[in-house]
PDB file of C-alpha atoms in Angstrom:
ATOM      1  CA  MET F   1     -13.740   1.278   9.375  1.00  0.00           C
ATOM      2  CA  LEU F   2     -12.798   4.859  10.265  1.00  0.00           C
ATOM      3  CA  PRO F   3      -9.016   4.579   9.597  1.00  0.00           C
ATOM      4  CA  LEU F   4      -9.673   2.970   6.198  1.00  0.00           C
ATOM      5  CA  LEU F   5     -12.244   5.595   5.229  1.00  0.00           C
ATOM      6  CA  GLN F   6      -9.941   8.371   6.438  1.00  0.00           C
ATOM      7  CA  GLN F   7      -7.095   6.977   4.326  1.00  0.00           C
ATOM      8  CA  CYS F   8      -9.325   6.848   1.245  1.00  0.00           C
ATOM      9  CA  TYR F   9     -10.491  10.402   1.860  1.00  0.00           C
ATOM     10  CA  ASP F  10      -6.910  11.639   2.308  1.00  0.00           C
ATOM     11  CA  ALA F  11      -5.845   9.919  -0.912  1.00  0.00           C
ATOM     12  CA  ALA F  12      -8.713  11.491  -2.854  1.00  0.00           C
ATOM     13  CA  THR F  13      -8.017  14.934  -1.412  1.00  0.00           C
ATOM     14  CA  SER F  14      -4.313  14.585  -2.163  1.00  0.00           C
ATOM     15  CA  ALA F  15      -4.986  13.558  -5.771  1.00  0.00           C
ATOM     16  CA  LYS F  16      -7.311  16.528  -6.270  1.00  0.00           C
ATOM     17  CA  SER F  17      -4.784  18.944  -4.788  1.00  0.00           C
ATOM     18  CA  LEU F  18      -2.003  17.393  -6.855  1.00  0.00           C
ATOM     19  CA  ALA F  19      -3.917  17.868 -10.109  1.00  0.00           C
ATOM     20  CA  LYS F  20      -4.656  21.478  -9.224  1.00  0.00           C
ATOM     21  CA  ALA F  21      -1.056  22.185  -8.221  1.00  0.00           C
ATOM     22  CA  VAL F  22       0.427  20.655 -11.380  1.00  0.00           C
ATOM     23  CA  GLN F  23      -2.061  22.514 -13.555  1.00  0.00           C
ATOM     24  CA  SER F  24      -1.184  25.849 -11.979  1.00  0.00           C
ATOM     25  CA  SER F  25       2.553  25.012 -11.669  1.00  0.00           C
ATOM     26  CA  ASP F  26       2.284  26.159  -8.061  1.00  0.00           C
ATOM     27  CA  VAL F  27       4.544  23.552  -6.483  1.00  0.00           C
ATOM     28  CA  ALA F  28       5.877  24.519  -3.075  1.00  0.00           C
ATOM     29  CA  PRO F  29       9.107  23.250  -1.495  1.00  0.00           C
ATOM     30  CA  LEU F  30       8.859  20.346   0.902  1.00  0.00           C
ATOM     31  CA  ASN F  31      10.863  20.101   4.120  1.00  0.00           C
ATOM     32  CA  VAL F  32      11.242  16.626   5.612  1.00  0.00           C
ATOM     33  CA  THR F  33      13.283  15.440   8.575  1.00  0.00           C
ATOM     34  CA  ILE F  34      14.700  11.922   8.746  1.00  0.00           C
ATOM     35  CA  SER F  35      16.101  10.410  11.903  1.00  0.00           C
ATOM     36  CA  ASN F  36      19.812   9.618  11.949  1.00  0.00           C
ATOM     37  CA  SER F  37      18.844   5.966  12.410  1.00  0.00           C
ATOM     38  CA  VAL F  38      16.774   5.675   9.216  1.00  0.00           C
ATOM     39  CA  ASN F  39      18.559   4.583   6.043  1.00  0.00           C
ATOM     40  CA  ILE F  40      17.546   7.060   3.330  1.00  0.00           C
ATOM     41  CA  ALA F  41      17.892   4.278   0.752  1.00  0.00           C
ATOM     42  CA  LEU F  42      14.541   3.005   2.050  1.00  0.00           C
ATOM     43  CA  LEU F  43      12.846   6.123   0.689  1.00  0.00           C
ATOM     44  CA  VAL F  44      14.156   6.008  -2.876  1.00  0.00           C
ATOM     45  CA  SER F  45      10.960   4.530  -4.351  1.00  0.00           C
ATOM     46  CA  PRO F  46       8.532   6.974  -2.649  1.00  0.00           C
ATOM     47  CA  PHE F  47      10.801   9.884  -3.584  1.00  0.00           C
ATOM     48  CA  THR F  48      10.932   8.677  -7.195  1.00  0.00           C
ATOM     49  CA  GLU F  49       7.135   8.660  -7.382  1.00  0.00           C
ATOM     50  CA  LEU F  50       7.005  12.092  -5.747  1.00  0.00           C
ATOM     51  CA  PHE F  51       9.425  13.582  -8.298  1.00  0.00           C
ATOM     52  CA  ARG F  52       7.397  12.033 -11.095  1.00  0.00           C
ATOM     53  CA  ALA F  53       4.219  13.673  -9.770  1.00  0.00           C
ATOM     54  CA  TYR F  54       5.899  16.991  -8.923  1.00  0.00           C
ATOM     55  CA  PRO F  55       8.756  17.530 -11.419  1.00  0.00           C
ATOM     56  CA  GLY F  56       9.522  20.936  -9.942  1.00  0.00           C
ATOM     57  CA  VAL F  57       9.426  20.007  -6.261  1.00  0.00           C
ATOM     58  CA  HIS F  58      12.271  21.325  -4.112  1.00  0.00           C
ATOM     59  CA  LEU F  59      12.928  18.727  -1.426  1.00  0.00           C
ATOM     60  CA  LYS F  60      14.922  19.772   1.629  1.00  0.00           C
ATOM     61  CA  ILE F  61      15.978  16.916   3.877  1.00  0.00           C
ATOM     62  CA  HIS F  62      17.001  17.471   7.482  1.00  0.00           C
ATOM     63  CA  ARG F  63      18.794  14.889   9.614  1.00  0.00           C
ATOM     64  CA  GLY F  64      18.841  14.677  13.388  1.00  0.00           C
ATOM     65  CA  SER F  65      18.318  12.933  16.686  1.00  0.00           C
ATOM     66  CA  PRO F  66      14.843  11.991  17.943  1.00  0.00           C
ATOM     67  CA  ALA F  67      14.728  15.249  19.926  1.00  0.00           C
ATOM     68  CA  ALA F  68      15.687  17.223  16.811  1.00  0.00           C
ATOM     69  CA  VAL F  69      12.971  15.444  14.815  1.00  0.00           C
ATOM     70  CA  ILE F  70      10.321  16.452  17.347  1.00  0.00           C
ATOM     71  CA  ASP F  71      11.614  20.035  17.575  1.00  0.00           C
ATOM     72  CA  ALA F  72      11.514  20.398  13.771  1.00  0.00           C
ATOM     73  CA  LEU F  73       7.885  19.250  13.719  1.00  0.00           C
ATOM     74  CA  LYS F  74       6.898  21.463  16.646  1.00  0.00           C
ATOM     75  CA  SER F  75       8.451  24.584  15.124  1.00  0.00           C
ATOM     76  CA  GLY F  76       6.892  23.965  11.707  1.00  0.00           C
ATOM     77  CA  GLU F  77      10.332  23.755  10.120  1.00  0.00           C
ATOM     78  CA  VAL F  78       9.280  20.498   8.468  1.00  0.00           C
ATOM     79  CA  GLU F  79       5.921  19.018   7.448  1.00  0.00           C
ATOM     80  CA  LEU F  80       6.780  15.331   7.725  1.00  0.00           C
ATOM     81  CA  ALA F  81       9.271  13.188   9.599  1.00  0.00           C
ATOM     82  CA  VAL F  82      10.415   9.578   9.263  1.00  0.00           C
ATOM     83  CA  ALA F  83      11.869   8.011  12.397  1.00  0.00           C
ATOM     84  CA  GLY F  84      11.803   5.121  14.801  1.00  0.00           C
ATOM     85  CA  PRO F  85       9.696   5.209  17.989  1.00  0.00           C
ATOM     86  CA  LEU F  86       9.534   8.739  19.424  1.00  0.00           C
ATOM     87  CA  GLY F  87       7.463   7.819  22.465  1.00  0.00           C
ATOM     88  CA  GLN F  88       4.665   9.832  24.052  1.00  0.00           C
ATOM     89  CA  VAL F  89       6.606  13.080  24.061  1.00  0.00           C
ATOM     90  CA  TRP F  90       3.997  15.291  22.405  1.00  0.00           C
ATOM     91  CA  ASP F  91       0.260  14.708  22.181  1.00  0.00           C
ATOM     92  CA  ARG F  92      -0.035  16.514  18.839  1.00  0.00           C
ATOM     93  CA  LEU F  93       2.010  13.961  16.930  1.00  0.00           C
ATOM     94  CA  ASP F  94       0.119  12.059  14.242  1.00  0.00           C
ATOM     95  CA  THR F  95       1.819   8.697  13.718  1.00  0.00           C
ATOM     96  CA  TRP F  96       1.484   6.229  10.826  1.00  0.00           C
ATOM     97  CA  PRO F  97       3.550   3.026  11.323  1.00  0.00           C
ATOM     98  CA  LEU F  98       5.323   1.954   8.128  1.00  0.00           C
ATOM     99  CA  PHE F  99       7.164  -1.273   8.980  1.00  0.00           C
ATOM    100  CA  GLN F 100       8.726  -3.289  11.784  1.00  0.00           C
ATOM    101  CA  GLU F 101      12.345  -4.420  11.709  1.00  0.00           C
ATOM    102  CA  GLY F 102      14.600  -6.484  13.919  1.00  0.00           C
ATOM    103  CA  ILE F 103      17.839  -5.529  15.658  1.00  0.00           C
ATOM    104  CA  GLU F 104      21.012  -7.424  14.750  1.00  0.00           C
ATOM    105  CA  LEU F 105      24.674  -7.531  15.708  1.00  0.00           C
ATOM    106  CA  ALA F 106      27.187  -6.097  13.236  1.00  0.00           C
ATOM    107  CA  VAL F 107      30.874  -7.058  13.327  1.00  0.00           C
ATOM    108  CA  ASN F 108      33.942  -6.671  11.175  1.00  0.00           C
ATOM    109  CA  SER F 109      34.336  -9.469   8.610  1.00  0.00           C
ATOM    110  CA  ASP F 110      37.667 -10.437  10.205  1.00  0.00           C
ATOM    111  CA  HIS F 111      36.241 -10.570  13.713  1.00  0.00           C
ATOM    112  CA  PRO F 112      36.295 -14.061  15.298  1.00  0.00           C
ATOM    113  CA  LEU F 113      32.493 -14.004  15.574  1.00  0.00           C
ATOM    114  CA  ALA F 114      32.239 -13.370  11.827  1.00  0.00           C
ATOM    115  CA  ARG F 115      34.549 -16.222  10.874  1.00  0.00           C
ATOM    116  CA  ARG F 116      32.297 -18.838  12.436  1.00  0.00           C
ATOM    117  CA  ASN F 117      29.905 -20.820  10.273  1.00  0.00           C
ATOM    118  CA  GLU F 118      26.934 -19.893  12.480  1.00  0.00           C
ATOM    119  CA  ALA F 119      24.534 -17.122  11.484  1.00  0.00           C
ATOM    120  CA  ASP F 120      23.643 -16.144  15.038  1.00  0.00           C
ATOM    121  CA  VAL F 121      25.384 -15.314  18.296  1.00  0.00           C
ATOM    122  CA  ALA F 122      24.517 -15.689  21.977  1.00  0.00           C
ATOM    123  CA  LEU F 123      24.791 -12.760  24.364  1.00  0.00           C
ATOM    124  CA  ALA F 124      27.233 -14.763  26.481  1.00  0.00           C
ATOM    125  CA  GLN F 125      29.686 -14.619  23.569  1.00  0.00           C
ATOM    126  CA  LEU F 126      29.709 -10.806  23.764  1.00  0.00           C
ATOM    127  CA  ALA F 127      30.814 -10.619  27.402  1.00  0.00           C
ATOM    128  CA  ALA F 128      34.344  -9.440  26.588  1.00  0.00           C
ATOM    129  CA  GLU F 129      33.490  -7.498  23.440  1.00  0.00           C
ATOM    130  CA  PRO F 130      33.760  -3.701  23.272  1.00  0.00           C
ATOM    131  CA  VAL F 131      30.378  -2.422  22.071  1.00  0.00           C
ATOM    132  CA  LEU F 132      29.962   0.678  19.913  1.00  0.00           C
ATOM    133  CA  SER F 133      27.216   2.801  21.444  1.00  0.00           C
ATOM    134  CA  ARG F 134      24.649   4.857  19.548  1.00  0.00           C
ATOM    135  CA  ILE F 135      23.870   8.313  20.947  1.00  0.00           C
ATOM    136  CA  ASP F 136      20.203   9.328  20.765  1.00  0.00           C
ATOM    137  CA  TRP F 137      19.113   6.133  19.011  1.00  0.00           C
ATOM    138  CA  GLU F 138      15.350   5.603  19.228  1.00  0.00           C
ATOM    139  CA  THR F 139      15.927   1.946  20.081  1.00  0.00           C
ATOM    140  CA  SER F 140      18.545   2.469  22.823  1.00  0.00           C
ATOM    141  CA  GLU F 141      16.164   2.417  25.785  1.00  0.00           C
ATOM    142  CA  GLU F 142      14.262  -0.681  24.672  1.00  0.00           C
ATOM    143  CA  LEU F 143      17.489  -2.476  23.758  1.00  0.00           C
ATOM    144  CA  SER F 144      19.102  -1.646  27.112  1.00  0.00           C
ATOM    145  CA  ARG F 145      16.019  -2.861  28.959  1.00  0.00           C
ATOM    146  CA  CYS F 146      16.020  -6.187  27.101  1.00  0.00           C
ATOM    147  CA  LEU F 147      19.782  -6.663  27.540  1.00  0.00           C
ATOM    148  CA  SER F 148      19.520  -5.967  31.280  1.00  0.00           C
ATOM    149  CA  ALA F 149      16.672  -8.462  31.570  1.00  0.00           C
ATOM    150  CA  LYS F 150      19.042 -11.067  30.108  1.00  0.00           C
ATOM    151  CA  GLY F 151      21.792 -10.111  32.571  1.00  0.00           C
ATOM    152  CA  TYR F 152      24.039  -8.528  29.962  1.00  0.00           C
ATOM    153  CA  SER F 153      25.681  -5.114  30.428  1.00  0.00           C
ATOM    154  CA  PRO F 154      27.550  -3.983  27.293  1.00  0.00           C
ATOM    155  CA  ARG F 155      31.083  -2.690  27.729  1.00  0.00           C
ATOM    156  CA  THR F 156      30.893   0.587  25.829  1.00  0.00           C
ATOM    157  CA  ALA F 157      33.948   1.318  23.698  1.00  0.00           C
ATOM    158  CA  HIS F 158      33.069   4.322  21.521  1.00  0.00           C
ATOM    159  CA  GLU F 159      30.007   6.506  20.948  1.00  0.00           C
ATOM    160  CA  VAL F 160      28.635   7.592  17.573  1.00  0.00           C
ATOM    161  CA  GLU F 161      25.536   9.433  16.346  1.00  0.00           C
ATOM    162  CA  THR F 162      24.851   7.910  12.927  1.00  0.00           C
ATOM    163  CA  ASP F 163      24.783   4.510  11.254  1.00  0.00           C
ATOM    164  CA  GLN F 164      27.470   5.712   8.836  1.00  0.00           C
ATOM    165  CA  ASP F 165      29.831   6.528  11.707  1.00  0.00           C
ATOM    166  CA  LEU F 166      29.085   3.187  13.330  1.00  0.00           C
ATOM    167  CA  LEU F 167      29.816   1.413  10.058  1.00  0.00           C
ATOM    168  CA  ALA F 168      33.137   3.241   9.739  1.00  0.00           C
ATOM    169  CA  LEU F 169      34.237   2.130  13.206  1.00  0.00           C
ATOM    170  CA  LEU F 170      33.085  -1.418  12.475  1.00  0.00           C
ATOM    171  CA  GLU F 171      35.245  -1.420   9.365  1.00  0.00           C
ATOM    172  CA  ALA F 172      38.138  -0.261  11.556  1.00  0.00           C
ATOM    173  CA  ASN F 173      37.396  -3.269  13.821  1.00  0.00           C
ATOM    174  CA  ALA F 174      36.928  -0.968  16.827  1.00  0.00           C
ATOM    175  CA  GLY F 175      34.244  -3.150  18.361  1.00  0.00           C
ATOM    176  CA  VAL F 176      30.848  -4.674  17.650  1.00  0.00           C
ATOM    177  CA  GLY F 177      27.534  -2.845  17.357  1.00  0.00           C
ATOM    178  CA  PHE F 178      23.785  -3.289  17.492  1.00  0.00           C
ATOM    179  CA  VAL F 179      22.051  -2.086  14.322  1.00  0.00           C
ATOM    180  CA  SER F 180      18.624  -2.181  12.763  1.00  0.00           C
ATOM    181  CA  LEU F 181      17.988  -4.641   9.937  1.00  0.00           C
ATOM    182  CA  THR F 182      17.830  -1.889   7.290  1.00  0.00           C
ATOM    183  CA  ALA F 183      20.946  -0.016   8.441  1.00  0.00           C
ATOM    184  CA  PRO F 184      23.666   0.473   5.778  1.00  0.00           C
ATOM    185  CA  ARG F 185      25.932  -2.492   5.113  1.00  0.00           C
ATOM    186  CA  SER F 186      29.395  -2.957   3.667  1.00  0.00           C
ATOM    187  CA  ALA F 187      31.448  -5.815   2.267  1.00  0.00           C
ATOM    188  CA  ASN F 188      33.793  -5.489   5.234  1.00  0.00           C
ATOM    189  CA  THR F 189      31.147  -6.208   7.873  1.00  0.00           C
ATOM    190  CA  ARG F 190      28.872  -9.114   8.687  1.00  0.00           C
ATOM    191  CA  ARG F 191      25.454  -9.273  10.350  1.00  0.00           C
ATOM    192  CA  LEU F 192      24.566 -11.856  12.993  1.00  0.00           C
ATOM    193  CA  LYS F 193      21.213 -12.653  14.553  1.00  0.00           C
ATOM    194  CA  LEU F 194      20.950 -12.386  18.334  1.00  0.00           C
ATOM    195  CA  ARG F 195      20.109 -15.924  19.435  1.00  0.00           C
ATOM    196  CA  ASP F 196      18.526 -15.198  22.814  1.00  0.00           C
ATOM    197  CA  LEU F 197      17.267 -11.669  22.267  1.00  0.00           C
ATOM    198  CA  ASP F 198      14.206 -10.604  20.327  1.00  0.00           C
ATOM    199  CA  VAL F 199      14.206  -6.837  19.892  1.00  0.00           C
ATOM    200  CA  SER F 200      12.560  -4.902  17.093  1.00  0.00           C
ATOM    201  CA  ARG F 201      11.439  -1.382  16.325  1.00  0.00           C
ATOM    202  CA  ILE F 202       8.716   0.266  14.285  1.00  0.00           C
ATOM    203  CA  VAL F 203       9.611   2.977  11.784  1.00  0.00           C
ATOM    204  CA  SER F 204       6.843   5.513  11.242  1.00  0.00           C
ATOM    205  CA  VAL F 205       6.024   8.708   9.402  1.00  0.00           C
ATOM    206  CA  TYR F 206       5.037  11.604  11.640  1.00  0.00           C
ATOM    207  CA  ALA F 207       3.176  14.889  11.175  1.00  0.00           C
ATOM    208  CA  VAL F 208       1.501  17.461  13.413  1.00  0.00           C
ATOM    209  CA  ALA F 209      -2.171  16.820  14.126  1.00  0.00           C
ATOM    210  CA  GLY F 210      -4.495  19.575  12.955  1.00  0.00           C
ATOM    211  CA  ARG F 211      -1.829  21.402  10.965  1.00  0.00           C
ATOM    212  CA  GLN F 212      -2.629  22.000   7.287  1.00  0.00           C
ATOM    213  CA  ARG F 213      -0.353  20.043   4.971  1.00  0.00           C
ATOM    214  CA  SER F 214       0.696  21.175   1.512  1.00  0.00           C
ATOM    215  CA  PRO F 215      -0.426  19.066  -1.484  1.00  0.00           C
ATOM    216  CA  VAL F 216       3.110  17.788  -2.041  1.00  0.00           C
ATOM    217  CA  ALA F 217       3.427  16.783   1.649  1.00  0.00           C
ATOM    218  CA  ALA F 218       0.064  15.010   1.511  1.00  0.00           C
ATOM    219  CA  THR F 219       1.193  13.142  -1.599  1.00  0.00           C
ATOM    220  CA  LEU F 220       4.460  11.990  -0.009  1.00  0.00           C
ATOM    221  CA  LEU F 221       2.564  10.908   3.108  1.00  0.00           C
ATOM    222  CA  ASN F 222       0.244   8.743   1.017  1.00  0.00           C
ATOM    223  CA  LEU F 223       3.179   7.313  -0.947  1.00  0.00           C
ATOM    224  CA  LEU F 224       4.952   6.328   2.269  1.00  0.00           C
ATOM    225  CA  ARG F 225       1.833   4.784   3.776  1.00  0.00           C
ATOM    226  CA  SER F 226       1.060   2.743   0.668  1.00  0.00           C
ATOM    227  CA  ALA F 227       4.658   1.624  -0.059  1.00  0.00           C
ATOM    228  CA  ASP F 228       5.612  -2.056  -0.089  1.00  0.00           C
ATOM    229  CA  TRP F 229       8.564  -2.428   2.317  1.00  0.00           C
ATOM    230  CA  SER F 230       8.784  -6.225   2.148  1.00  0.00           C
ATOM    231  CA  SER F 231      11.724  -6.171  -0.266  1.00  0.00           C
ATOM    232  CA  PHE F 232      13.879  -4.826   2.591  1.00  0.00           C
ATOM    233  CA  GLY F 233      13.188  -7.901   4.707  1.00  0.00           C
ATOM    234  CA  VAL F 234      10.967  -6.073   7.178  1.00  0.00           C
ATOM    235  CA  SER F 235       7.435  -6.914   8.273  1.00  0.00           C
ATOM    236  CA  GLU F 236       4.098  -5.213   8.752  1.00  0.00           C
ATOM    237  CA  PRO F 237       3.855  -3.247  12.014  1.00  0.00           C
ATOM    238  CA  ALA F 238       2.495  -5.299  14.887  1.00  0.00           C
TER     239      ALA F 238
END
């Protein structure tokens, strides 16, 4: 019962602080960091509700690798972060899982794998394919472990840091890439399920335990935790 009661208490406290802040017009800026691997389009609805509640809020969004996300939280540069799994790197991280999503294969629409009628692909079919590698992707370690367990070692072709860069190279037909379900898409690429590989990740919102949060940060936290993510094809965290 404790997590449920804590969530209710946080919501009530946030609503009280919000009313006081709006009444006094004392709305502080909000700094948030978002991992390079999280599609910001996912956050449009929570941000819309936040702007409705705080018309004068000044939102500053930082982007970065998992290490940069943690550093921004540690230094107090940001109040909240949205990212994939960050691991047990700091015991002061408060973590609230938002949703779970699968990992898929992305290819150029003209790639031979894309021109098949099948919606999935076996790892054996990727043996000769150059694979675009993601630098500092929260899912890299888990994905590599699962691929190795299946006897598959990707032949790395190019390295990129963001989903947008990966998408650009996919459109240039420079290789194939592993992406999360909610990663950006384009008309020039196609997604394929991995037939013999079941890999997923959990996207969470993070904050620093014991550190006082501003009313606007508390409101965004509650909006993220109560959001319905099902429209993006993801599931509840396991």
